[in-house]
Amino acid sequence: MMNSIATSRSSSVACLRRQRTTLNNQPQRLQGRKKVASVERRQRLVCRAEGASVIDQVQTFVKVFQESKAEGSDFKQAVADAIAGEYDREATTEEVQQLASSAPLVLFTWEASPACKKALKYLEVAGAEAKIVRLDDPWEEGNPKRAALGRLTGKSSVPSVWINGVYIGGCDDGPTDEAPGLVPLAFQGKLLPMLEAAGAVKGVPSGDKSPEATETVEA
């Protein structure tokens, strides 16, 4: 009998403890549910904001592309403008012109571009030292510069090569006979004299030319 009473009391105490534990844990469970609900709510808001941001970006792209085409830009320039988005054209153009004249030899590049790598290799072989202006670091700053370069030169692709502040084209080609690109200028015998005259060749002061370069220019 006494054992039965003791067992009953023990069971009652255990039950009371479980109930107390359950009651104590209820606020924590409720609090946990509230936190989960709050996190889910924030995630939904972030997703909506990101979705709205993407839609805004697409709308801006289309708008700028159409405006650029209406101004008479070709397809590549219109795409460059659209990628750049809305920016201060006058200020960016001025910045690009200053950068283009900031060293004897300036290249606007993308690091991963095969044409840029080839141009840099050719210039290295020629002994020229170039100032590199990355248009992909960061992209949000480089894209407007690329669009401005396209408007200045008629060619929005990279590299954009400048010698003594004068645009000479890209690596293999350019938009005009005056700016045909590095390789055509090299085949014409004009590249090295231009680099030496600008002071872009190691060990050759600005304005100095080798006898071979002078003969090429006079010819």
Short mmCIF file of N, CA and C in Angstrom, two decimals, residues 45-164:
data_model
loop_
_atom_site.label_atom_id
_atom_site.label_comp_id
_atom_site.label_asym_id
_atom_site.label_seq_id
_atom_site.Cartn_x
_atom_site.Cartn_y
_atom_site.Cartn_z
N LEU A 45 9.74 40.55 -48.51
CA LEU A 45 9.92 41.96 -48.87
C LEU A 45 11.17 42.16 -49.73
N VAL A 46 12.25 41.44 -49.36
CA VAL A 46 13.49 41.54 -50.12
C VAL A 46 13.29 41.02 -51.54
N CYS A 47 12.60 39.89 -51.66
CA CYS A 47 12.33 39.30 -52.98
C CYS A 47 11.50 40.25 -53.85
N ARG A 48 10.50 40.86 -53.22
CA ARG A 48 9.68 41.83 -53.97
C ARG A 48 10.53 43.01 -54.42
N ALA A 49 11.40 43.51 -53.53
CA ALA A 49 12.25 44.66 -53.86
C ALA A 49 13.22 44.31 -54.99
N GLU A 50 13.81 43.08 -54.92
CA GLU A 50 14.73 42.66 -55.96
C GLU A 50 14.00 42.50 -57.29
N GLY A 51 12.80 41.95 -57.24
CA GLY A 51 12.01 41.80 -58.45
C GLY A 51 11.69 43.15 -59.08
N ALA A 52 11.31 44.10 -58.23
CA ALA A 52 11.02 45.46 -58.72
C ALA A 52 12.27 46.09 -59.28
N SER A 53 13.44 45.84 -58.64
CA SER A 53 14.70 46.40 -59.11
C SER A 53 15.06 45.87 -60.49
N VAL A 54 14.88 44.58 -60.70
CA VAL A 54 15.17 43.97 -62.01
C VAL A 54 14.27 44.55 -63.08
N ILE A 55 13.00 44.70 -62.76
CA ILE A 55 12.05 45.29 -63.72
C ILE A 55 12.45 46.72 -64.06
N ASP A 56 12.84 47.48 -63.04
CA ASP A 56 13.28 48.86 -63.26
C ASP A 56 14.51 48.89 -64.17
N GLN A 57 15.45 47.97 -63.95
CA GLN A 57 16.67 47.93 -64.75
C GLN A 57 16.36 47.62 -66.21
N VAL A 58 15.46 46.67 -66.43
CA VAL A 58 15.08 46.31 -67.80
C VAL A 58 14.39 47.48 -68.48
N GLN A 59 13.50 48.14 -67.77
CA GLN A 59 12.79 49.29 -68.35
C GLN A 59 13.76 50.41 -68.70
N THR A 60 14.75 50.66 -67.81
CA THR A 60 15.74 51.70 -68.08
C THR A 60 16.60 51.32 -69.28
N PHE A 61 16.99 50.04 -69.37
CA PHE A 61 17.79 49.56 -70.51
C PHE A 61 17.07 49.83 -71.83
N VAL A 62 15.82 49.43 -71.89
CA VAL A 62 15.04 49.60 -73.12
C VAL A 62 14.87 51.09 -73.46
N LYS A 63 14.58 51.88 -72.44
CA LYS A 63 14.37 53.31 -72.64
C LYS A 63 15.63 53.99 -73.19
N VAL A 64 16.78 53.71 -72.56
CA VAL A 64 18.04 54.34 -73.00
C VAL A 64 18.44 53.84 -74.38
N PHE A 65 18.24 52.55 -74.63
CA PHE A 65 18.56 51.99 -75.96
C PHE A 65 17.76 52.69 -77.05
N GLN A 66 16.47 52.84 -76.82
CA GLN A 66 15.61 53.48 -77.82
C GLN A 66 16.00 54.94 -78.02
N GLU A 67 16.33 55.64 -76.94
CA GLU A 67 16.76 57.04 -77.05
C GLU A 67 18.06 57.17 -77.83
N SER A 68 18.99 56.25 -77.57
CA SER A 68 20.27 56.29 -78.27
C SER A 68 20.09 56.02 -79.76
N LYS A 69 19.25 55.05 -80.09
CA LYS A 69 18.98 54.77 -81.50
C LYS A 69 18.31 55.96 -82.18
N ALA A 70 17.41 56.62 -81.44
CA ALA A 70 16.71 57.79 -82.00
C ALA A 70 17.69 58.93 -82.27
N GLU A 71 18.79 58.97 -81.52
CA GLU A 71 19.82 60.00 -81.71
C GLU A 71 20.73 59.69 -82.90
N GLY A 72 20.58 58.49 -83.46
CA GLY A 72 21.39 58.12 -84.61
C GLY A 72 22.54 57.18 -84.31
N SER A 73 22.63 56.67 -83.07
CA SER A 73 23.70 55.75 -82.72
C SER A 73 23.52 54.42 -83.43
N ASP A 74 24.64 53.74 -83.74
CA ASP A 74 24.53 52.40 -84.30
C ASP A 74 24.17 51.42 -83.18
N PHE A 75 23.98 50.15 -83.54
CA PHE A 75 23.50 49.16 -82.58
C PHE A 75 24.46 49.00 -81.41
N LYS A 76 25.77 48.89 -81.69
CA LYS A 76 26.75 48.67 -80.62
C LYS A 76 26.79 49.84 -79.65
N GLN A 77 26.73 51.06 -80.18
CA GLN A 77 26.76 52.22 -79.30
C GLN A 77 25.48 52.31 -78.48
N ALA A 78 24.35 51.98 -79.09
CA ALA A 78 23.08 51.99 -78.36
C ALA A 78 23.10 50.98 -77.22
N VAL A 79 23.69 49.81 -77.47
CA VAL A 79 23.82 48.80 -76.41
C VAL A 79 24.73 49.30 -75.30
N ALA A 80 25.86 49.92 -75.68
CA ALA A 80 26.78 50.47 -74.68
C ALA A 80 26.09 51.53 -73.83
N ASP A 81 25.29 52.39 -74.48
CA ASP A 81 24.55 53.41 -73.74
C ASP A 81 23.54 52.76 -72.80
N ALA A 82 22.84 51.73 -73.31
CA ALA A 82 21.82 51.07 -72.50
C ALA A 82 22.43 50.38 -71.29
N ILE A 83 23.58 49.74 -71.47
CA ILE A 83 24.25 49.08 -70.36
C ILE A 83 24.72 50.10 -69.33
N ALA A 84 25.17 51.25 -69.81
CA ALA A 84 25.62 52.31 -68.91
C ALA A 84 24.46 52.89 -68.10
N GLY A 85 23.28 52.90 -68.71
CA GLY A 85 22.12 53.46 -68.02
C GLY A 85 22.13 54.98 -68.04
N GLU A 86 21.45 55.57 -67.11
CA GLU A 86 21.36 57.02 -67.05
C GLU A 86 22.53 57.56 -66.22
N TYR A 87 23.30 58.45 -66.81
CA TYR A 87 24.48 59.02 -66.13
C TYR A 87 24.73 60.41 -66.67
N ASP A 88 25.63 61.12 -66.02
CA ASP A 88 25.97 62.48 -66.43
C ASP A 88 26.95 62.41 -67.60
N ARG A 89 26.44 62.56 -68.81
CA ARG A 89 27.27 62.39 -70.01
C ARG A 89 28.40 63.42 -70.07
N GLU A 90 28.08 64.67 -69.78
CA GLU A 90 29.08 65.73 -69.89
C GLU A 90 30.24 65.49 -68.92
N ALA A 91 29.92 65.19 -67.68
CA ALA A 91 30.96 64.98 -66.67
C ALA A 91 31.78 63.73 -66.99
N THR A 92 31.12 62.66 -67.44
CA THR A 92 31.82 61.42 -67.75
C THR A 92 32.72 61.59 -68.96
N THR A 93 32.24 62.29 -69.97
CA THR A 93 33.05 62.55 -71.16
C THR A 93 34.29 63.35 -70.80
N GLU A 94 34.13 64.35 -69.95
CA GLU A 94 35.27 65.16 -69.51
C GLU A 94 36.27 64.30 -68.74
N GLU A 95 35.77 63.42 -67.89
CA GLU A 95 36.64 62.53 -67.12
C GLU A 95 37.42 61.60 -68.04
N VAL A 96 36.76 61.05 -69.04
CA VAL A 96 37.41 60.15 -69.99
C VAL A 96 38.49 60.88 -70.77
N GLN A 97 38.22 62.10 -71.20
CA GLN A 97 39.21 62.88 -71.94
C GLN A 97 40.43 63.17 -71.07
N GLN A 98 40.21 63.46 -69.81
CA GLN A 98 41.33 63.70 -68.90
C GLN A 98 42.16 62.45 -68.70
N LEU A 99 41.48 61.31 -68.55
CA LEU A 99 42.20 60.04 -68.39
C LEU A 99 43.00 59.71 -69.65
N ALA A 100 42.41 59.95 -70.81
CA ALA A 100 43.07 59.63 -72.08
C ALA A 100 44.34 60.45 -72.28
N SER A 101 44.40 61.62 -71.65
CA SER A 101 45.57 62.50 -71.80
C SER A 101 46.48 62.47 -70.57
N SER A 102 46.23 61.55 -69.66
CA SER A 102 46.95 61.55 -68.38
C SER A 102 48.30 60.84 -68.44
N ALA A 103 48.65 60.24 -69.58
CA ALA A 103 49.94 59.56 -69.74
C ALA A 103 50.27 59.49 -71.23
N PRO A 104 51.54 59.27 -71.58
CA PRO A 104 51.89 59.18 -73.00
C PRO A 104 51.13 58.10 -73.75
N LEU A 105 50.87 56.98 -73.06
CA LEU A 105 50.14 55.87 -73.68
C LEU A 105 49.09 55.38 -72.69
N VAL A 106 47.83 55.42 -73.10
CA VAL A 106 46.72 55.03 -72.22
C VAL A 106 45.86 54.00 -72.94
N LEU A 107 45.54 52.93 -72.21
CA LEU A 107 44.63 51.91 -72.74
C LEU A 107 43.45 51.74 -71.80
N PHE A 108 42.26 51.86 -72.34
CA PHE A 108 41.04 51.53 -71.60
C PHE A 108 40.74 50.07 -71.91
N THR A 109 40.64 49.23 -70.87
CA THR A 109 40.59 47.80 -71.09
C THR A 109 39.56 47.09 -70.22
N TRP A 110 39.32 45.81 -70.60
CA TRP A 110 38.70 44.81 -69.72
C TRP A 110 39.78 43.77 -69.47
N GLU A 111 39.90 43.34 -68.25
CA GLU A 111 40.97 42.40 -67.90
C GLU A 111 40.86 41.09 -68.67
N ALA A 112 39.64 40.59 -68.88
CA ALA A 112 39.45 39.28 -69.50
C ALA A 112 39.39 39.34 -71.02
N SER A 113 39.48 40.52 -71.61
CA SER A 113 39.34 40.66 -73.06
C SER A 113 40.57 40.12 -73.80
N PRO A 114 40.40 39.17 -74.72
CA PRO A 114 41.54 38.66 -75.51
C PRO A 114 42.21 39.77 -76.33
N ALA A 115 41.41 40.67 -76.88
CA ALA A 115 41.99 41.76 -77.68
C ALA A 115 42.85 42.67 -76.81
N CYS A 116 42.41 42.93 -75.59
CA CYS A 116 43.19 43.77 -74.67
C CYS A 116 44.50 43.08 -74.30
N LYS A 117 44.43 41.80 -74.02
CA LYS A 117 45.64 41.04 -73.68
C LYS A 117 46.63 41.05 -74.84
N LYS A 118 46.12 40.91 -76.06
CA LYS A 118 46.98 40.91 -77.25
C LYS A 118 47.64 42.28 -77.44
N ALA A 119 46.86 43.34 -77.27
CA ALA A 119 47.40 44.68 -77.43
C ALA A 119 48.50 44.96 -76.40
N LEU A 120 48.26 44.56 -75.16
CA LEU A 120 49.26 44.77 -74.11
C LEU A 120 50.54 43.97 -74.40
N LYS A 121 50.39 42.78 -74.97
CA LYS A 121 51.55 41.96 -75.31
C LYS A 121 52.35 42.62 -76.42
N TYR A 122 51.68 43.13 -77.44
CA TYR A 122 52.36 43.81 -78.54
C TYR A 122 53.14 45.01 -78.03
N LEU A 123 52.51 45.79 -77.16
CA LEU A 123 53.15 46.99 -76.63
C LEU A 123 54.34 46.63 -75.74
N GLU A 124 54.20 45.54 -75.02
CA GLU A 124 55.32 45.08 -74.18
C GLU A 124 56.52 44.71 -75.05
N VAL A 125 56.27 44.02 -76.15
CA VAL A 125 57.33 43.64 -77.09
C VAL A 125 57.98 44.90 -77.68
N ALA A 126 57.18 45.93 -77.92
CA ALA A 126 57.71 47.18 -78.47
C ALA A 126 58.46 48.00 -77.43
N GLY A 127 58.40 47.56 -76.16
CA GLY A 127 59.09 48.28 -75.10
C GLY A 127 58.33 49.48 -74.58
N ALA A 128 57.02 49.50 -74.84
CA ALA A 128 56.21 50.65 -74.43
C ALA A 128 55.61 50.43 -73.04
N GLU A 129 55.47 51.52 -72.32
CA GLU A 129 54.84 51.49 -71.00
C GLU A 129 53.48 52.16 -71.09
N ALA A 130 52.44 51.44 -70.73
CA ALA A 130 51.08 51.96 -70.87
C ALA A 130 50.43 52.17 -69.51
N LYS A 131 49.60 53.19 -69.44
CA LYS A 131 48.72 53.37 -68.29
C LYS A 131 47.42 52.64 -68.58
N ILE A 132 47.02 51.75 -67.70
CA ILE A 132 45.82 50.95 -67.91
C ILE A 132 44.66 51.53 -67.11
N VAL A 133 43.56 51.77 -67.80
CA VAL A 133 42.33 52.21 -67.14
C VAL A 133 41.31 51.08 -67.30
N ARG A 134 41.06 50.38 -66.20
CA ARG A 134 40.13 49.25 -66.23
C ARG A 134 38.68 49.74 -66.29
N LEU A 135 37.94 49.23 -67.26
CA LEU A 135 36.51 49.56 -67.37
C LEU A 135 35.63 48.50 -66.71
N ASP A 136 36.26 47.47 -66.14
CA ASP A 136 35.51 46.41 -65.48
C ASP A 136 35.79 46.36 -63.98
N ASP A 137 36.33 47.44 -63.43
CA ASP A 137 36.69 47.43 -62.01
C ASP A 137 36.47 48.82 -61.39
N PRO A 138 35.22 49.09 -60.95
CA PRO A 138 34.03 48.24 -61.04
C PRO A 138 33.24 48.54 -62.32
N TRP A 139 32.36 47.61 -62.67
CA TRP A 139 31.57 47.76 -63.89
C TRP A 139 30.68 48.99 -63.86
N GLU A 140 30.09 49.28 -62.69
CA GLU A 140 29.13 50.38 -62.63
C GLU A 140 29.78 51.74 -62.92
N GLU A 141 31.10 51.82 -62.75
CA GLU A 141 31.82 53.05 -63.11
C GLU A 141 32.38 52.95 -64.52
N GLY A 142 32.76 51.75 -64.92
CA GLY A 142 33.36 51.57 -66.24
C GLY A 142 32.38 51.63 -67.39
N ASN A 143 31.16 51.15 -67.17
CA ASN A 143 30.18 51.14 -68.26
C ASN A 143 29.86 52.54 -68.81
N PRO A 144 29.63 53.54 -67.96
CA PRO A 144 29.43 54.89 -68.50
C PRO A 144 30.67 55.42 -69.24
N LYS A 145 31.87 55.09 -68.75
CA LYS A 145 33.10 55.51 -69.45
C LYS A 145 33.18 54.87 -70.83
N ARG A 146 32.81 53.59 -70.90
CA ARG A 146 32.83 52.91 -72.20
C ARG A 146 31.85 53.56 -73.17
N ALA A 147 30.66 53.89 -72.68
CA ALA A 147 29.68 54.56 -73.54
C ALA A 147 30.20 55.92 -74.00
N ALA A 148 30.84 56.65 -73.10
CA ALA A 148 31.40 57.96 -73.45
C ALA A 148 32.53 57.81 -74.47
N LEU A 149 33.36 56.78 -74.30
CA LEU A 149 34.44 56.53 -75.27
C LEU A 149 33.86 56.25 -76.65
N GLY A 150 32.78 55.47 -76.69
CA GLY A 150 32.15 55.17 -77.97
C GLY A 150 31.65 56.42 -78.66
N ARG A 151 31.10 57.33 -77.90
CA ARG A 151 30.59 58.58 -78.47
C ARG A 151 31.73 59.49 -78.93
N LEU A 152 32.85 59.43 -78.22
CA LEU A 152 34.01 60.26 -78.59
C LEU A 152 34.72 59.74 -79.84
N THR A 153 34.82 58.42 -79.94
CA THR A 153 35.69 57.83 -80.95
C THR A 153 34.96 57.11 -82.08
N GLY A 154 33.69 56.78 -81.86
CA GLY A 154 32.96 56.00 -82.86
C GLY A 154 33.18 54.51 -82.72
N LYS A 155 33.82 54.10 -81.61
CA LYS A 155 34.08 52.68 -81.38
C LYS A 155 33.99 52.41 -79.88
N SER A 156 32.99 51.60 -79.49
CA SER A 156 32.76 51.37 -78.06
C SER A 156 33.45 50.11 -77.53
N SER A 157 34.11 49.34 -78.42
CA SER A 157 34.77 48.11 -77.98
C SER A 157 36.13 48.43 -77.36
N VAL A 158 36.68 47.43 -76.66
CA VAL A 158 37.99 47.59 -76.03
C VAL A 158 39.00 46.67 -76.72
N PRO A 159 40.31 47.04 -76.67
CA PRO A 159 40.85 48.20 -75.97
C PRO A 159 40.61 49.50 -76.75
N SER A 160 40.62 50.58 -76.02
CA SER A 160 40.60 51.91 -76.62
C SER A 160 41.97 52.51 -76.34
N VAL A 161 42.74 52.70 -77.42
CA VAL A 161 44.17 53.05 -77.27
C VAL A 161 44.38 54.52 -77.61
N TRP A 162 45.10 55.20 -76.73
CA TRP A 162 45.38 56.63 -76.89
C TRP A 162 46.87 56.88 -76.76
N ILE A 163 47.45 57.57 -77.73
CA ILE A 163 48.87 57.94 -77.68
C ILE A 163 48.96 59.46 -77.67
N ASN A 164 49.58 59.96 -76.61
CA ASN A 164 49.73 61.42 -76.46
C ASN A 164 48.39 62.14 -76.52
#
